[in-house]
Amino acid sequence: MGDDGGVASKRGKQTVRDMVLSMAVIMLVVAGIYALFLPHGTKESITQVDYSIELGQARRAAPYPVAAPSGLSGQWRATSVTYDDSDPKNAQWHLGFLDPENQYAAIEQSNGDAARFISDKTRASQRSGSQIVDGQIWERYDGGRYRALVREQPVTSAAAAGPVTTMVTGTAPYDQLAQLASALRFARSS
C-alpha cells in the first residue's frame, strides 16, 4: 500500500477552486444587495422640507426680522429648518438648502454673541474680506470646504438684546451664497 500523491494533489486543487468559486458567489450576492437596497445619494433620495409653517412661527416669535429667500428657482431645495428660542438672548433660526449643483447652503441667524455664533456656524472659518450683495456689505469667511457671507444688523427691538447676525454659509461657492443672500427677505409677524 502506497500513498498516491496524485489523488491528494488533485483534491487540494479542487478545494482551492471550490473556495474561490464560493467567494465569487458571495461577492456577487453582496454586490446585488448593495445595488438593490442601499441609497446612493441621488436627487430623488434627498428629503425636501416645506418650511412655511416654521417660518411663520419664527417670524411671530423671534425678537428680530427672520430671513428667508424669495424668488429662488425650484432647483434650490430646502432640506432642513429649525427655530430655537429656548434662550431669548440667543434665539437661532436655521434654514438649509441644496443648491442646483447639490452643494449645501444655509441661512443662519442669531441675536446672541456674534463671535461665538460665527465660529460655530462657519466651523471656525477665518475672515477673508468682504463682498457687496445688493448694495449691502457682507463679510466673507473661508474655511476651505466651508465658506460664509456674514452681516450684522442693528435691531431696534428691546427683545433682540443687541445686533442680529445673519449668515449664508455652506459648501456652495461664493457666487451661490451671494445668490441666496440676494434673495433674502427679512420680516416679522405679529
mmCIF file of C-alpha atoms in Angstrom:
data_model
loop_
_atom_site.group_PDB
_atom_site.id
_atom_site.type_symbol
_atom_site.label_atom_id
_atom_site.label_comp_id
_atom_site.label_asym_id
_atom_site.label_seq_id
_atom_site.Cartn_x
_atom_site.Cartn_y
_atom_site.Cartn_z
ATOM 1 C CA MET A 1 0.000 0.000 0.000
ATOM 2 C CA GLY A 2 1.436 3.208 -1.065
ATOM 3 C CA ASP A 3 0.464 6.808 -0.950
ATOM 4 C CA ASP A 4 -0.811 8.123 -4.245
ATOM 5 C CA GLY A 5 0.341 11.744 -4.219
ATOM 6 C CA GLY A 6 -1.562 12.458 -7.433
ATOM 7 C CA VAL A 7 -5.000 11.985 -5.819
ATOM 8 C CA ALA A 8 -4.161 14.235 -2.849
ATOM 9 C CA SER A 9 -2.827 16.913 -5.160
ATOM 10 C CA LYS A 10 -5.978 16.759 -7.291
ATOM 11 C CA ARG A 11 -8.201 17.063 -4.206
ATOM 12 C CA GLY A 12 -6.154 20.026 -2.970
ATOM 13 C CA LYS A 13 -6.638 21.850 -6.260
ATOM 14 C CA GLN A 14 -10.394 21.135 -6.179
ATOM 15 C CA THR A 15 -10.634 22.504 -2.636
ATOM 16 C CA VAL A 16 -8.918 25.775 -3.602
ATOM 17 C CA ARG A 17 -11.046 26.059 -6.751
ATOM 18 C CA ASP A 18 -14.240 25.432 -4.767
ATOM 19 C CA MET A 19 -13.239 28.053 -2.212
ATOM 20 C CA VAL A 20 -12.557 30.651 -4.943
ATOM 21 C CA LEU A 21 -15.914 29.890 -6.612
ATOM 22 C CA SER A 22 -17.725 30.172 -3.269
ATOM 23 C CA MET A 23 -16.100 33.541 -2.587
ATOM 24 C CA ALA A 24 -17.108 34.781 -6.053
ATOM 25 C CA VAL A 25 -20.736 33.774 -5.457
ATOM 26 C CA ILE A 26 -20.758 35.512 -2.057
ATOM 27 C CA MET A 27 -19.296 38.687 -3.592
ATOM 28 C CA LEU A 28 -21.998 38.686 -6.289
ATOM 29 C CA VAL A 29 -24.733 38.339 -3.662
ATOM 30 C CA VAL A 30 -23.269 41.194 -1.568
ATOM 31 C CA ALA A 31 -22.967 43.431 -4.657
ATOM 32 C CA GLY A 32 -26.585 42.663 -5.579
ATOM 33 C CA ILE A 33 -27.827 43.550 -2.094
ATOM 34 C CA TYR A 34 -25.837 46.795 -2.169
ATOM 35 C CA ALA A 35 -27.195 47.764 -5.588
ATOM 36 C CA LEU A 36 -30.806 46.999 -4.670
ATOM 37 C CA PHE A 37 -31.231 48.161 -1.103
ATOM 38 C CA LEU A 38 -28.767 50.894 -0.164
ATOM 39 C CA PRO A 39 -29.381 54.553 -1.116
ATOM 40 C CA HIS A 40 -26.853 56.053 -3.483
ATOM 41 C CA GLY A 41 -27.291 59.807 -2.900
ATOM 42 C CA THR A 42 -29.420 60.598 -5.914
ATOM 43 C CA LYS A 43 -31.546 63.725 -6.058
ATOM 44 C CA GLU A 44 -34.618 61.572 -5.534
ATOM 45 C CA SER A 45 -33.323 60.334 -2.165
ATOM 46 C CA ILE A 46 -32.948 63.873 -0.785
ATOM 47 C CA THR A 47 -35.667 64.705 1.711
ATOM 48 C CA GLN A 48 -37.101 68.128 0.983
ATOM 49 C CA VAL A 49 -38.981 70.128 3.596
ATOM 50 C CA ASP A 50 -41.738 72.711 3.415
ATOM 51 C CA TYR A 51 -40.548 75.420 5.764
ATOM 52 C CA SER A 52 -43.555 77.756 5.547
ATOM 53 C CA ILE A 53 -45.072 76.791 8.921
ATOM 54 C CA GLU A 54 -41.761 77.076 10.816
ATOM 55 C CA LEU A 55 -41.025 80.372 9.049
ATOM 56 C CA GLY A 56 -44.373 81.808 10.142
ATOM 57 C CA GLN A 57 -43.830 80.652 13.714
ATOM 58 C CA ALA A 58 -40.278 82.038 13.819
ATOM 59 C CA ARG A 59 -41.387 85.387 12.398
ATOM 60 C CA ARG A 60 -44.029 85.648 15.134
ATOM 61 C CA ALA A 61 -41.724 84.587 17.969
ATOM 62 C CA ALA A 62 -38.274 85.923 17.058
ATOM 63 C CA PRO A 63 -37.049 89.198 18.558
ATOM 64 C CA TYR A 64 -35.636 90.149 15.137
ATOM 65 C CA PRO A 65 -36.766 90.080 11.480
ATOM 66 C CA VAL A 66 -36.312 86.492 10.264
ATOM 67 C CA ALA A 67 -34.642 85.928 6.881
ATOM 68 C CA ALA A 68 -35.987 83.608 4.191
ATOM 69 C CA PRO A 69 -35.438 83.582 0.435
ATOM 70 C CA SER A 70 -37.924 84.790 -2.123
ATOM 71 C CA GLY A 71 -37.677 84.116 -5.841
ATOM 72 C CA LEU A 72 -35.133 81.291 -5.893
ATOM 73 C CA SER A 73 -35.511 78.779 -8.712
ATOM 74 C CA GLY A 74 -37.087 75.401 -7.996
ATOM 75 C CA GLN A 75 -33.617 73.866 -8.273
ATOM 76 C CA TRP A 76 -32.892 75.162 -4.755
ATOM 77 C CA ARG A 77 -34.286 72.501 -2.418
ATOM 78 C CA ALA A 78 -34.972 73.183 1.264
ATOM 79 C CA THR A 79 -33.651 70.286 3.348
ATOM 80 C CA SER A 80 -33.736 71.468 6.973
ATOM 81 C CA VAL A 81 -35.399 74.082 9.151
ATOM 82 C CA THR A 82 -35.223 74.883 12.880
ATOM 83 C CA TYR A 83 -36.017 77.749 15.195
ATOM 84 C CA ASP A 84 -34.733 77.633 18.773
ATOM 85 C CA ASP A 85 -35.743 80.381 21.187
ATOM 86 C CA SER A 86 -35.058 78.465 24.398
ATOM 87 C CA ASP A 87 -32.624 81.298 25.241
ATOM 88 C CA PRO A 88 -34.306 84.617 24.282
ATOM 89 C CA LYS A 89 -30.891 86.314 24.179
ATOM 90 C CA ASN A 90 -29.658 83.730 21.662
ATOM 91 C CA ALA A 91 -32.675 82.878 19.509
ATOM 92 C CA GLN A 92 -31.441 80.960 16.454
ATOM 93 C CA TRP A 93 -33.023 80.475 13.031
ATOM 94 C CA HIS A 94 -31.699 77.894 10.532
ATOM 95 C CA LEU A 95 -32.904 77.148 7.006
ATOM 96 C CA GLY A 96 -30.789 74.742 4.925
ATOM 97 C CA PHE A 97 -30.825 74.168 1.164
ATOM 98 C CA LEU A 98 -29.137 72.204 -1.561
ATOM 99 C CA ASP A 99 -28.282 74.491 -4.453
ATOM 100 C CA PRO A 100 -28.699 73.491 -8.131
ATOM 101 C CA GLU A 101 -25.263 71.778 -8.054
ATOM 102 C CA ASN A 102 -26.158 69.804 -4.880
ATOM 103 C CA GLN A 103 -23.909 71.931 -2.671
ATOM 104 C CA TYR A 104 -25.144 72.845 0.790
ATOM 105 C CA ALA A 105 -26.102 76.420 1.667
ATOM 106 C CA ALA A 106 -27.870 77.583 4.820
ATOM 107 C CA ILE A 107 -29.310 80.745 6.294
ATOM 108 C CA GLU A 108 -28.321 81.148 9.941
ATOM 109 C CA GLN A 109 -29.453 83.948 12.266
ATOM 110 C CA SER A 110 -28.948 84.744 15.933
ATOM 111 C CA ASN A 111 -29.220 87.634 18.356
ATOM 112 C CA GLY A 112 -26.599 86.027 20.605
ATOM 113 C CA ASP A 113 -22.850 86.552 20.870
ATOM 114 C CA ALA A 114 -21.759 87.190 17.272
ATOM 115 C CA ALA A 115 -18.180 85.886 17.544
ATOM 116 C CA ARG A 116 -19.250 82.578 19.095
ATOM 117 C CA PHE A 117 -22.140 82.173 16.638
ATOM 118 C CA ILE A 118 -19.933 82.880 13.608
ATOM 119 C CA SER A 119 -17.212 80.484 14.790
ATOM 120 C CA ASP A 120 -19.740 77.733 15.479
ATOM 121 C CA LYS A 121 -21.722 78.034 12.261
ATOM 122 C CA THR A 122 -18.753 78.571 9.932
ATOM 123 C CA ARG A 123 -16.762 75.733 11.503
ATOM 124 C CA ALA A 124 -14.093 78.169 12.702
ATOM 125 C CA SER A 125 -13.551 79.701 9.256
ATOM 126 C CA GLN A 126 -11.399 82.826 9.077
ATOM 127 C CA ARG A 127 -12.497 86.243 7.883
ATOM 128 C CA SER A 128 -11.147 86.765 4.368
ATOM 129 C CA GLY A 129 -12.528 90.084 3.129
ATOM 130 C CA SER A 130 -15.898 91.471 2.179
ATOM 131 C CA GLN A 131 -18.380 91.281 -0.672
ATOM 132 C CA ILE A 132 -21.185 93.594 -1.726
ATOM 133 C CA VAL A 133 -24.517 91.870 -2.305
ATOM 134 C CA ASP A 134 -27.398 94.087 -3.429
ATOM 135 C CA GLY A 135 -25.669 97.185 -2.072
ATOM 136 C CA GLN A 136 -25.035 95.612 1.354
ATOM 137 C CA ILE A 137 -21.581 94.730 2.673
ATOM 138 C CA TRP A 138 -21.243 91.108 3.774
ATOM 139 C CA GLU A 139 -18.063 89.824 5.437
ATOM 140 C CA ARG A 140 -16.520 86.770 3.796
ATOM 141 C CA TYR A 141 -15.290 83.813 5.850
ATOM 142 C CA ASP A 142 -13.288 80.970 4.346
ATOM 143 C CA GLY A 143 -12.504 77.636 5.925
ATOM 144 C CA GLY A 144 -11.511 75.573 2.919
ATOM 145 C CA ARG A 145 -14.544 73.399 2.314
ATOM 146 C CA TYR A 146 -16.896 75.732 4.231
ATOM 147 C CA ARG A 147 -17.381 79.390 3.474
ATOM 148 C CA ALA A 148 -19.786 82.085 4.587
ATOM 149 C CA LEU A 149 -21.137 85.558 3.984
ATOM 150 C CA VAL A 150 -21.910 87.287 7.300
ATOM 151 C CA ARG A 151 -23.741 90.508 8.094
ATOM 152 C CA GLU A 152 -24.528 92.105 11.451
ATOM 153 C CA GLN A 153 -27.604 94.296 11.621
ATOM 154 C CA PRO A 154 -28.795 96.565 14.412
ATOM 155 C CA VAL A 155 -32.290 95.820 15.653
ATOM 156 C CA THR A 156 -34.482 98.407 17.362
ATOM 157 C CA SER A 157 -36.409 95.825 19.391
ATOM 158 C CA ALA A 158 -35.654 95.634 23.122
ATOM 159 C CA ALA A 159 -36.240 91.877 22.936
ATOM 160 C CA ALA A 160 -33.422 91.434 20.413
ATOM 161 C CA ALA A 161 -30.797 92.285 23.065
ATOM 162 C CA GLY A 162 -28.302 93.627 20.549
ATOM 163 C CA PRO A 163 -27.468 93.227 16.906
ATOM 164 C CA VAL A 164 -28.596 90.269 14.858
ATOM 165 C CA THR A 165 -26.059 88.227 12.937
ATOM 166 C CA THR A 166 -27.248 86.850 9.606
ATOM 167 C CA MET A 167 -25.106 84.492 7.596
ATOM 168 C CA VAL A 168 -25.332 82.424 4.473
ATOM 169 C CA THR A 169 -22.926 79.528 4.862
ATOM 170 C CA GLY A 170 -22.123 76.102 3.463
ATOM 171 C CA THR A 171 -20.123 74.187 0.890
ATOM 172 C CA ALA A 172 -21.622 76.128 -2.026
ATOM 173 C CA PRO A 173 -19.277 78.531 -3.844
ATOM 174 C CA TYR A 174 -19.414 82.245 -3.014
ATOM 175 C CA ASP A 175 -21.471 83.078 -6.124
ATOM 176 C CA GLN A 176 -24.198 80.666 -4.990
ATOM 177 C CA LEU A 177 -24.037 82.006 -1.425
ATOM 178 C CA ALA A 178 -24.376 85.543 -2.828
ATOM 179 C CA GLN A 179 -27.384 84.456 -4.900
ATOM 180 C CA LEU A 180 -29.047 83.105 -1.752
ATOM 181 C CA ALA A 181 -28.132 86.248 0.226
ATOM 182 C CA SER A 182 -29.584 88.408 -2.546
ATOM 183 C CA ALA A 183 -32.889 86.509 -2.355
ATOM 184 C CA LEU A 184 -33.292 87.050 1.411
ATOM 185 C CA ARG A 185 -36.316 88.949 2.677
ATOM 186 C CA PHE A 186 -36.395 89.959 6.345
ATOM 187 C CA ALA A 187 -39.759 90.120 8.110
ATOM 188 C CA ARG A 188 -41.544 89.851 11.449
ATOM 189 C CA SER A 189 -45.164 88.915 12.021
ATOM 190 C CA SER A 190 -47.340 89.938 14.903
#
